[in-house]
Short mmCIF file of C-alpha atoms and ligand atoms in Angstrom, two decimals:
data_model
loop_
_atom_site.label_atom_id
_atom_site.label_comp_id
_atom_site.label_asym_id
_atom_site.label_seq_id
_atom_site.Cartn_x
_atom_site.Cartn_y
_atom_site.Cartn_z
CA MET A 1 -32.02 -34.11 -20.09
CA THR A 2 -32.87 -34.92 -16.61
CA ARG A 3 -32.23 -32.12 -14.29
CA VAL A 4 -31.10 -32.82 -10.86
CA LEU A 5 -30.99 -30.55 -7.88
CA SER A 6 -29.55 -31.15 -4.49
CA GLY A 7 -28.25 -28.90 -1.37
CA ILE A 8 -26.03 -29.43 1.60
CA GLN A 9 -26.04 -26.87 4.76
CA PRO A 10 -22.91 -24.94 5.54
CA THR A 11 -23.70 -25.79 9.34
CA GLY A 12 -20.32 -27.86 10.11
CA GLU A 13 -17.61 -30.22 8.52
CA VAL A 14 -18.88 -32.73 5.72
CA HIS A 15 -18.82 -36.07 7.11
CA LEU A 16 -19.06 -39.63 5.51
CA GLY A 17 -22.81 -39.59 5.91
CA ASN A 18 -23.01 -36.69 3.53
CA TYR A 19 -20.58 -38.07 1.28
CA ILE A 20 -22.01 -41.73 1.07
CA GLY A 21 -25.85 -40.51 0.90
CA ALA A 22 -25.59 -37.77 -1.45
CA LEU A 23 -22.09 -36.29 -2.58
CA GLN A 24 -20.87 -39.22 -4.26
CA HIS A 25 -24.15 -39.44 -6.32
CA TRP A 26 -23.93 -35.85 -7.06
CA VAL A 27 -20.37 -36.43 -8.39
CA THR A 28 -21.80 -39.30 -10.78
CA ASP A 29 -25.02 -37.37 -11.68
CA GLN A 30 -22.74 -34.11 -12.73
CA TYR A 31 -21.66 -36.64 -16.21
CA GLU A 32 -25.43 -37.55 -16.84
CA HIS A 33 -27.82 -34.97 -15.72
CA GLU A 34 -28.26 -31.32 -15.96
CA SER A 35 -27.21 -30.83 -12.09
CA TYR A 36 -27.68 -27.92 -9.90
CA TYR A 37 -26.11 -28.07 -6.38
CA CYS A 38 -26.56 -25.65 -3.92
CA ILE A 39 -24.94 -24.52 -0.73
CA VAL A 40 -27.98 -23.78 1.55
CA ASP A 41 -26.96 -21.23 3.74
CA LEU A 42 -30.62 -19.86 4.12
CA HIS A 43 -31.43 -23.30 5.60
CA ALA A 44 -28.51 -23.18 7.95
CA ILE A 45 -29.77 -19.78 10.18
CA THR A 46 -32.92 -21.74 10.57
CA THR A 47 -30.64 -22.91 13.77
CA PRO A 48 -28.58 -19.85 15.37
CA GLN A 49 -25.17 -19.50 13.42
CA GLU A 50 -22.39 -16.90 14.50
CA PRO A 51 -21.95 -14.73 11.11
CA GLU A 52 -18.24 -15.00 10.69
CA ARG A 53 -18.48 -19.07 10.94
CA LEU A 54 -20.91 -19.33 8.61
CA ARG A 55 -19.15 -17.14 5.73
CA ALA A 56 -16.00 -19.37 6.52
CA ALA A 57 -18.17 -22.76 6.57
CA THR A 58 -19.73 -21.42 3.47
CA LEU A 59 -16.23 -21.42 1.81
CA ASP A 60 -15.31 -24.28 3.34
CA LEU A 61 -18.16 -26.31 2.15
CA ALA A 62 -17.70 -24.88 -1.64
CA ALA A 63 -13.91 -26.41 -1.33
CA THR A 64 -15.10 -29.69 0.07
CA LEU A 65 -17.78 -30.15 -2.83
CA LEU A 66 -15.32 -29.66 -5.41
CA ALA A 67 -12.38 -31.39 -3.66
CA VAL A 68 -14.74 -34.69 -3.68
CA GLY A 69 -14.98 -34.24 -7.51
CA LEU A 70 -17.54 -31.67 -8.54
CA GLU A 71 -16.57 -30.07 -11.46
CA PRO A 72 -17.68 -26.34 -12.21
CA ASP A 73 -17.89 -26.99 -16.03
CA ARG A 74 -20.12 -30.06 -15.46
CA CYS A 75 -22.46 -28.61 -12.98
CA THR A 76 -23.93 -25.57 -11.74
CA LEU A 77 -22.52 -24.91 -8.00
CA PHE A 78 -23.85 -21.94 -5.99
CA VAL A 79 -24.90 -20.14 -2.62
CA GLN A 80 -28.35 -20.36 -1.98
CA SER A 81 -28.66 -16.73 -1.08
CA HIS A 82 -26.94 -15.62 -4.18
CA VAL A 83 -29.73 -16.31 -5.71
CA PRO A 84 -32.56 -14.44 -3.96
CA GLU A 85 -35.88 -15.88 -5.83
CA HIS A 86 -35.40 -19.02 -3.99
CA THR A 87 -36.98 -16.86 -0.95
CA GLU A 88 -39.53 -15.43 -3.38
CA LEU A 89 -41.01 -18.40 -4.23
CA ALA A 90 -40.66 -19.95 -0.51
CA TRP A 91 -43.19 -16.91 0.27
CA ILE A 92 -45.66 -17.96 -2.43
CA LEU A 93 -45.50 -21.40 -1.76
CA ASN A 94 -46.27 -20.84 2.15
CA CYS A 95 -49.28 -19.84 1.15
CA VAL A 96 -49.98 -23.29 -0.68
CA ALA A 97 -48.53 -25.26 1.87
CA THR A 98 -50.79 -25.84 5.22
CA PHE A 99 -49.68 -25.50 9.01
CA GLY A 100 -51.25 -29.17 9.50
CA GLU A 101 -48.62 -30.60 6.84
CA LEU A 102 -45.64 -28.89 8.23
CA ARG A 103 -46.43 -29.79 11.73
CA ARG A 104 -46.08 -33.52 10.74
CA MET A 105 -42.57 -33.15 9.91
CA THR A 106 -40.57 -35.35 12.06
CA GLN A 107 -37.16 -33.48 11.96
CA PHE A 108 -39.50 -30.50 13.31
CA LYS A 109 -40.94 -32.74 16.02
CA ASP A 110 -37.67 -34.20 16.90
CA LYS A 111 -36.45 -30.57 17.45
CA ALA A 112 -39.60 -29.52 19.24
CA ALA A 113 -39.53 -32.25 21.47
CA LYS A 114 -35.72 -31.77 22.32
CA GLN A 115 -35.81 -28.31 23.07
CA ARG A 116 -39.41 -26.94 23.78
CA GLU A 117 -41.44 -26.06 20.55
CA ALA A 118 -41.94 -22.03 21.47
CA GLY A 119 -37.96 -21.74 21.14
CA VAL A 120 -37.91 -23.55 17.81
CA SER A 121 -37.52 -20.88 14.88
CA VAL A 122 -40.61 -19.82 12.75
CA GLY A 123 -37.53 -20.46 9.98
CA TYR A 124 -36.95 -24.00 11.06
CA PHE A 125 -40.91 -24.95 11.23
CA ASP A 126 -40.85 -23.61 7.54
CA TYR A 127 -37.56 -25.20 6.45
CA PRO A 128 -39.21 -27.72 4.18
CA VAL A 129 -40.99 -25.00 2.30
CA LEU A 130 -37.81 -23.43 1.37
CA GLN A 131 -36.48 -26.76 0.50
CA ALA A 132 -39.66 -27.04 -1.87
CA ALA A 133 -38.93 -23.80 -3.34
CA ASP A 134 -35.10 -24.71 -3.64
CA ILE A 135 -36.29 -27.68 -6.14
CA LEU A 136 -39.06 -26.50 -7.98
CA ILE A 137 -37.82 -23.35 -8.82
CA TYR A 138 -35.14 -25.38 -11.17
CA GLN A 139 -37.73 -27.85 -12.17
CA ALA A 140 -35.52 -30.55 -11.27
CA ASP A 141 -36.75 -34.04 -12.04
CA ARG A 142 -34.53 -35.66 -9.63
CA VAL A 143 -33.35 -34.84 -6.17
CA PRO A 144 -30.73 -37.10 -4.60
CA VAL A 145 -30.97 -36.91 -0.95
CA GLY A 146 -30.30 -39.18 2.10
CA GLU A 147 -33.26 -41.10 3.40
CA ASP A 148 -33.50 -38.39 6.05
CA GLN A 149 -35.03 -36.07 3.66
CA ARG A 150 -37.58 -38.56 2.25
CA GLN A 151 -40.61 -36.86 4.08
CA HIS A 152 -39.55 -33.19 3.06
CA LEU A 153 -39.39 -34.58 -0.65
CA GLU A 154 -42.94 -35.93 -0.15
CA LEU A 155 -44.02 -32.54 1.00
CA THR A 156 -42.23 -31.10 -1.84
CA ARG A 157 -44.38 -33.39 -4.52
CA ASN A 158 -47.69 -32.57 -2.54
CA ILE A 159 -46.85 -28.83 -2.80
CA ALA A 160 -46.14 -28.86 -6.47
CA GLN A 161 -49.21 -31.05 -7.10
CA ARG A 162 -51.42 -28.59 -5.05
CA PHE A 163 -50.19 -25.30 -6.66
CA ASN A 164 -50.43 -27.22 -10.26
CA ALA A 165 -53.97 -28.07 -9.69
CA ARG A 166 -54.81 -24.64 -8.46
CA PHE A 167 -52.95 -22.30 -10.82
CA GLY A 168 -52.31 -24.77 -14.07
CA ASP A 169 -49.41 -26.88 -14.83
CA THR A 170 -46.21 -24.91 -13.63
CA PHE A 171 -44.02 -27.16 -11.57
CA ILE A 172 -42.33 -30.27 -12.50
CA VAL A 173 -43.07 -33.19 -9.85
CA PRO A 174 -39.77 -34.16 -8.79
CA GLU A 175 -38.93 -37.84 -7.85
CA PRO A 176 -36.57 -38.55 -4.84
CA ALA A 177 -33.11 -40.36 -5.57
CA ILE A 178 -32.85 -42.02 -2.29
CA PRO A 179 -29.79 -44.81 -2.56
CA LYS A 180 -30.32 -48.58 -2.15
CA VAL A 181 -27.21 -48.67 -0.01
CA GLY A 182 -25.54 -45.99 2.32
CA ALA A 183 -28.80 -43.61 2.39
CA LYS A 184 -28.64 -43.65 6.35
CA ILE A 185 -25.07 -43.88 7.44
CA LEU A 186 -25.10 -44.18 11.19
CA ASP A 187 -23.43 -42.46 13.95
CA LEU A 188 -20.53 -44.98 14.91
CA GLN A 189 -21.08 -44.28 18.62
CA ASN A 190 -24.94 -44.94 18.49
CA PRO A 191 -26.22 -47.07 15.75
CA LEU A 192 -29.81 -45.96 16.38
CA ALA A 193 -29.14 -42.68 14.93
CA LYS A 194 -27.93 -41.31 11.64
CA MET A 195 -24.67 -39.59 11.47
CA SER A 196 -24.93 -35.97 11.37
CA LYS A 197 -22.76 -32.82 11.66
CA SER A 198 -24.69 -31.77 14.96
CA ALA A 199 -24.22 -35.37 16.49
CA ASP A 200 -23.89 -35.39 20.36
CA SER A 201 -20.90 -37.59 19.88
CA PRO A 202 -18.36 -36.16 17.83
CA GLN A 203 -16.41 -39.55 18.09
CA GLY A 204 -19.19 -41.17 16.19
CA THR A 205 -19.02 -38.87 13.10
CA ILE A 206 -16.11 -39.19 10.46
CA LYS A 207 -15.34 -35.83 8.99
CA LEU A 208 -13.69 -35.81 5.60
CA THR A 209 -11.11 -33.78 6.94
CA ASP A 210 -10.13 -35.61 9.75
CA SER A 211 -6.65 -36.94 10.10
CA ARG A 212 -5.42 -40.78 9.83
CA ASP A 213 -5.05 -40.77 13.73
CA VAL A 214 -8.56 -39.33 14.26
CA VAL A 215 -9.90 -41.81 11.74
CA ALA A 216 -8.08 -44.75 13.17
CA LYS A 217 -8.93 -43.90 16.59
CA LYS A 218 -12.83 -43.31 15.57
CA ILE A 219 -12.93 -46.74 13.86
CA LYS A 220 -11.46 -48.75 16.84
CA VAL A 221 -13.86 -47.26 19.34
CA ALA A 222 -16.89 -48.00 17.11
CA VAL A 223 -19.70 -49.50 18.86
CA THR A 224 -20.29 -53.09 17.35
CA ASP A 225 -23.47 -55.45 17.37
CA SER A 226 -23.51 -58.60 19.34
CA GLY A 227 -22.16 -61.80 18.01
CA ARG A 228 -19.16 -62.48 15.78
CA GLU A 229 -20.17 -62.63 12.15
CA ILE A 230 -19.58 -60.01 9.98
CA LEU A 231 -22.60 -59.57 7.57
CA ALA A 232 -24.57 -56.86 5.99
CA SER A 233 -28.25 -57.70 7.73
CA PRO A 234 -30.91 -55.43 9.30
CA ASP A 235 -30.05 -57.36 12.75
CA LYS A 236 -26.82 -55.94 12.59
CA PRO A 237 -26.97 -52.18 12.28
CA ALA A 238 -23.27 -51.06 13.38
CA ILE A 239 -21.39 -54.14 11.36
CA THR A 240 -23.53 -53.07 8.22
CA ASN A 241 -22.73 -49.47 8.73
CA LEU A 242 -18.82 -50.43 8.76
CA LEU A 243 -19.21 -52.77 5.97
CA THR A 244 -21.17 -50.07 3.74
CA ILE A 245 -18.10 -47.34 4.71
CA LEU A 246 -15.47 -50.02 3.96
CA SER A 247 -17.44 -50.82 0.37
CA VAL A 248 -17.58 -46.86 -0.52
CA ALA A 249 -13.97 -46.70 0.40
CA THR A 250 -12.35 -49.26 -1.52
CA GLY A 251 -15.05 -50.07 -4.45
CA LYS A 252 -15.74 -53.60 -3.41
CA SER A 253 -19.33 -54.75 -3.11
CA LEU A 254 -20.81 -55.52 0.14
CA SER A 255 -20.78 -59.30 -0.78
CA ASP A 256 -17.36 -59.53 -1.79
CA LEU A 257 -16.47 -58.11 1.71
CA GLU A 258 -18.66 -60.31 3.67
CA ASP A 259 -16.96 -63.25 1.56
CA SER A 260 -13.66 -61.75 2.42
CA PHE A 261 -14.50 -61.97 6.12
CA ARG A 262 -15.97 -65.14 6.68
CA ASP A 263 -14.14 -66.95 9.77
CA ARG A 264 -12.72 -63.80 10.65
CA GLY A 265 -13.01 -61.28 13.66
CA TYR A 266 -14.53 -57.62 14.39
CA ALA A 267 -10.89 -56.40 14.96
CA ASP A 268 -9.92 -57.35 11.45
CA LEU A 269 -13.03 -55.44 10.02
CA LYS A 270 -12.18 -52.29 11.96
CA ARG A 271 -8.24 -52.60 10.89
CA GLU A 272 -9.29 -52.59 7.22
CA VAL A 273 -12.00 -49.99 7.56
CA ALA A 274 -9.78 -47.63 8.92
CA GLU A 275 -6.87 -48.45 6.38
CA GLY A 276 -9.35 -48.06 3.48
CA LEU A 277 -10.97 -44.83 4.65
CA ILE A 278 -7.53 -43.15 5.24
CA ALA A 279 -6.36 -44.04 1.74
CA PHE A 280 -9.40 -43.06 0.23
CA LEU A 281 -9.71 -39.47 2.21
CA GLU A 282 -6.15 -38.71 1.81
CA PRO A 283 -6.19 -37.38 -2.19
CA ILE A 284 -9.60 -35.53 -1.28
CA GLN A 285 -7.94 -33.85 1.76
CA GLU A 286 -4.90 -32.72 -0.52
CA ARG A 287 -7.34 -31.39 -2.94
CA TYR A 288 -8.97 -29.44 -0.44
CA ALA A 289 -5.94 -27.97 1.30
CA GLU A 290 -5.02 -26.76 -2.31
CA LEU A 291 -8.43 -25.36 -3.34
CA LEU A 292 -8.66 -23.44 0.17
CA GLY A 293 -5.47 -21.72 -0.86
CA ASP A 294 -7.21 -19.54 -3.11
CA PRO A 295 -10.55 -18.54 -1.88
CA ALA A 296 -10.83 -15.86 -4.78
CA GLU A 297 -10.83 -18.72 -7.12
CA ILE A 298 -13.68 -20.31 -5.25
CA GLY A 299 -15.67 -17.13 -5.30
CA ARG A 300 -15.29 -16.85 -8.97
CA GLN A 301 -16.87 -20.06 -9.59
CA LEU A 302 -19.42 -19.73 -7.25
CA GLU A 303 -20.35 -16.58 -9.12
CA ILE A 304 -20.42 -18.24 -12.38
CA GLY A 305 -22.92 -20.49 -10.68
CA ALA A 306 -24.74 -18.45 -9.28
CA THR A 307 -25.41 -16.22 -12.68
CA LYS A 308 -26.36 -19.72 -14.18
CA ALA A 309 -28.88 -20.59 -11.51
CA GLN A 310 -30.41 -17.13 -11.41
CA LYS A 311 -31.19 -17.12 -15.29
CA VAL A 312 -33.07 -20.55 -14.50
CA ALA A 313 -34.83 -19.42 -11.31
CA GLN A 314 -35.89 -16.00 -12.95
CA ALA A 315 -37.59 -17.52 -15.60
CA THR A 316 -39.56 -19.79 -13.45
CA MET A 317 -40.52 -17.03 -11.23
CA ALA A 318 -42.08 -14.90 -14.23
CA GLY A 319 -44.16 -17.74 -14.92
CA VAL A 320 -45.20 -18.30 -11.33
CA TYR A 321 -45.98 -14.51 -10.46
CA ASP A 322 -48.15 -14.53 -13.55
CA ARG A 323 -50.09 -17.66 -12.63
CA VAL A 324 -50.65 -16.44 -9.23
CA GLY A 325 -52.32 -12.90 -10.63
CA PHE A 326 -49.61 -10.53 -9.77
CA LEU A 327 -49.83 -7.43 -11.63
CA PRO A 328 -46.76 -6.79 -13.83
CA ARG A 329 -44.32 -3.98 -13.02
CA LYS A 330 -44.34 -1.53 -15.81
N1 LIG B 1 -25.89 -40.06 8.06
C1 LIG B 1 -26.69 -39.78 6.87
N2 LIG B 1 -26.64 -40.99 5.81
C2 LIG B 1 -26.73 -40.51 4.62
N3 LIG B 1 -27.13 -39.26 3.98
C3 LIG B 1 -26.97 -38.38 4.76
N4 LIG B 1 -27.28 -37.22 5.01
C4 LIG B 1 -27.07 -36.10 6.03
N5 LIG B 1 -26.62 -37.24 6.90
C5 LIG B 1 -26.65 -38.43 6.36
C6 LIG B 1 -27.50 -36.28 3.70
O1 LIG B 1 -26.62 -35.47 3.25
C7 LIG B 1 -27.35 -34.42 2.59
C8 LIG B 1 -26.94 -32.98 3.03
O2 LIG B 1 -27.55 -32.86 4.48
P1 LIG B 1 -27.52 -32.02 5.54
O3 LIG B 1 -26.76 -30.69 4.71
O4 LIG B 1 -28.64 -31.69 6.29
O5 LIG B 1 -26.63 -32.55 6.80
P2 LIG B 1 -26.40 -33.24 7.99
O6 LIG B 1 -25.43 -33.69 8.51
O7 LIG B 1 -27.73 -33.84 8.21
O8 LIG B 1 -26.40 -31.70 9.14
P3 LIG B 1 -26.95 -31.31 10.15
O9 LIG B 1 -26.53 -29.61 10.27
O10 LIG B 1 -26.54 -32.03 11.17
O11 LIG B 1 -28.46 -31.37 10.14
P4 LIG B 1 -29.24 -32.43 11.26
O12 LIG B 1 -29.53 -31.53 12.49
O13 LIG B 1 -30.41 -32.43 10.35
O14 LIG B 1 -28.68 -33.62 11.19
C9 LIG B 1 -28.75 -34.54 2.36
O15 LIG B 1 -29.00 -35.30 1.34
C10 LIG B 1 -28.75 -35.56 3.42
O16 LIG B 1 -30.01 -36.39 3.12
#
């Protein structure tokens, strides 16, 4: 069976970009593959986090993941820091990855450009190596992620290949699974940027927990493209973005939606997107509220996940320690 691994940071509330680019595929993958899904709190602290908020955000995120449809009987859902083998492997991979290749990561370059390189944490610089460890420690074949992670996945493959060449076949070299549609959901206020938890414009990001009024308002004020035609095409990024969101919310194909909006205007499109989204989010929000009412049960599920994940991680680490030449502990 193919093994799948993916992660999400507890850095803020989950948004539509996370859902469309990643989480909806996590849900379908759990029925077809052996799936490991990780709340990556060690990644979250690469930028400053307030401790109590981080703890609450981790629990909230677990509730959200269960609310969108992850089933703990079908997949292994766990918190990254509960399986310390991730950081052990990251150290070893740090000694395989090079400074030069990490410097080329665009996420790091963007961050360094925004806030002086000297102020960026070493953890942020090194983040892609920890991500490589997250993936390789489970011997994952497939990594479902959004477009923003393509470069990091390429680095993971390079690190795995280099380790295998140096120490003998140890890691599966994973393939990225980046969806053809919805791999980069755009900020509703800035169609040049991806929708993100840390976006500058809160109006541009739809959270899965946004109330109906908030959703309606954000869609109403969403930026549109010039012209009048409602088509999914590269010269119409904002309209394509709205059509993609509507397609996921309603289950209708992009071409059916284009047909249904022929000779109609942007106001009609926005009204349907808002209505479709509200109807789509309602059951998720109900489940989320129910789940958050029982945090002890969420903790129990995460413990089951961590135990399952750690078994696999420990087996990989035993092989890695042997390959790199560490003296076994008696
Ligand atoms: N806009 C997006 N469109 C499609 N997929 C996306 N993903 C993130 N944004 C989009 C995918 O969601 C998964 C989890 O990613 P994350 O936890 O890094 O989420 P984020 O919103 O990118 O988080 P932050 O904290 O706001 O980070 P930065 O500052 O990096 O934007 C991943 O599979 C990701 O590809």
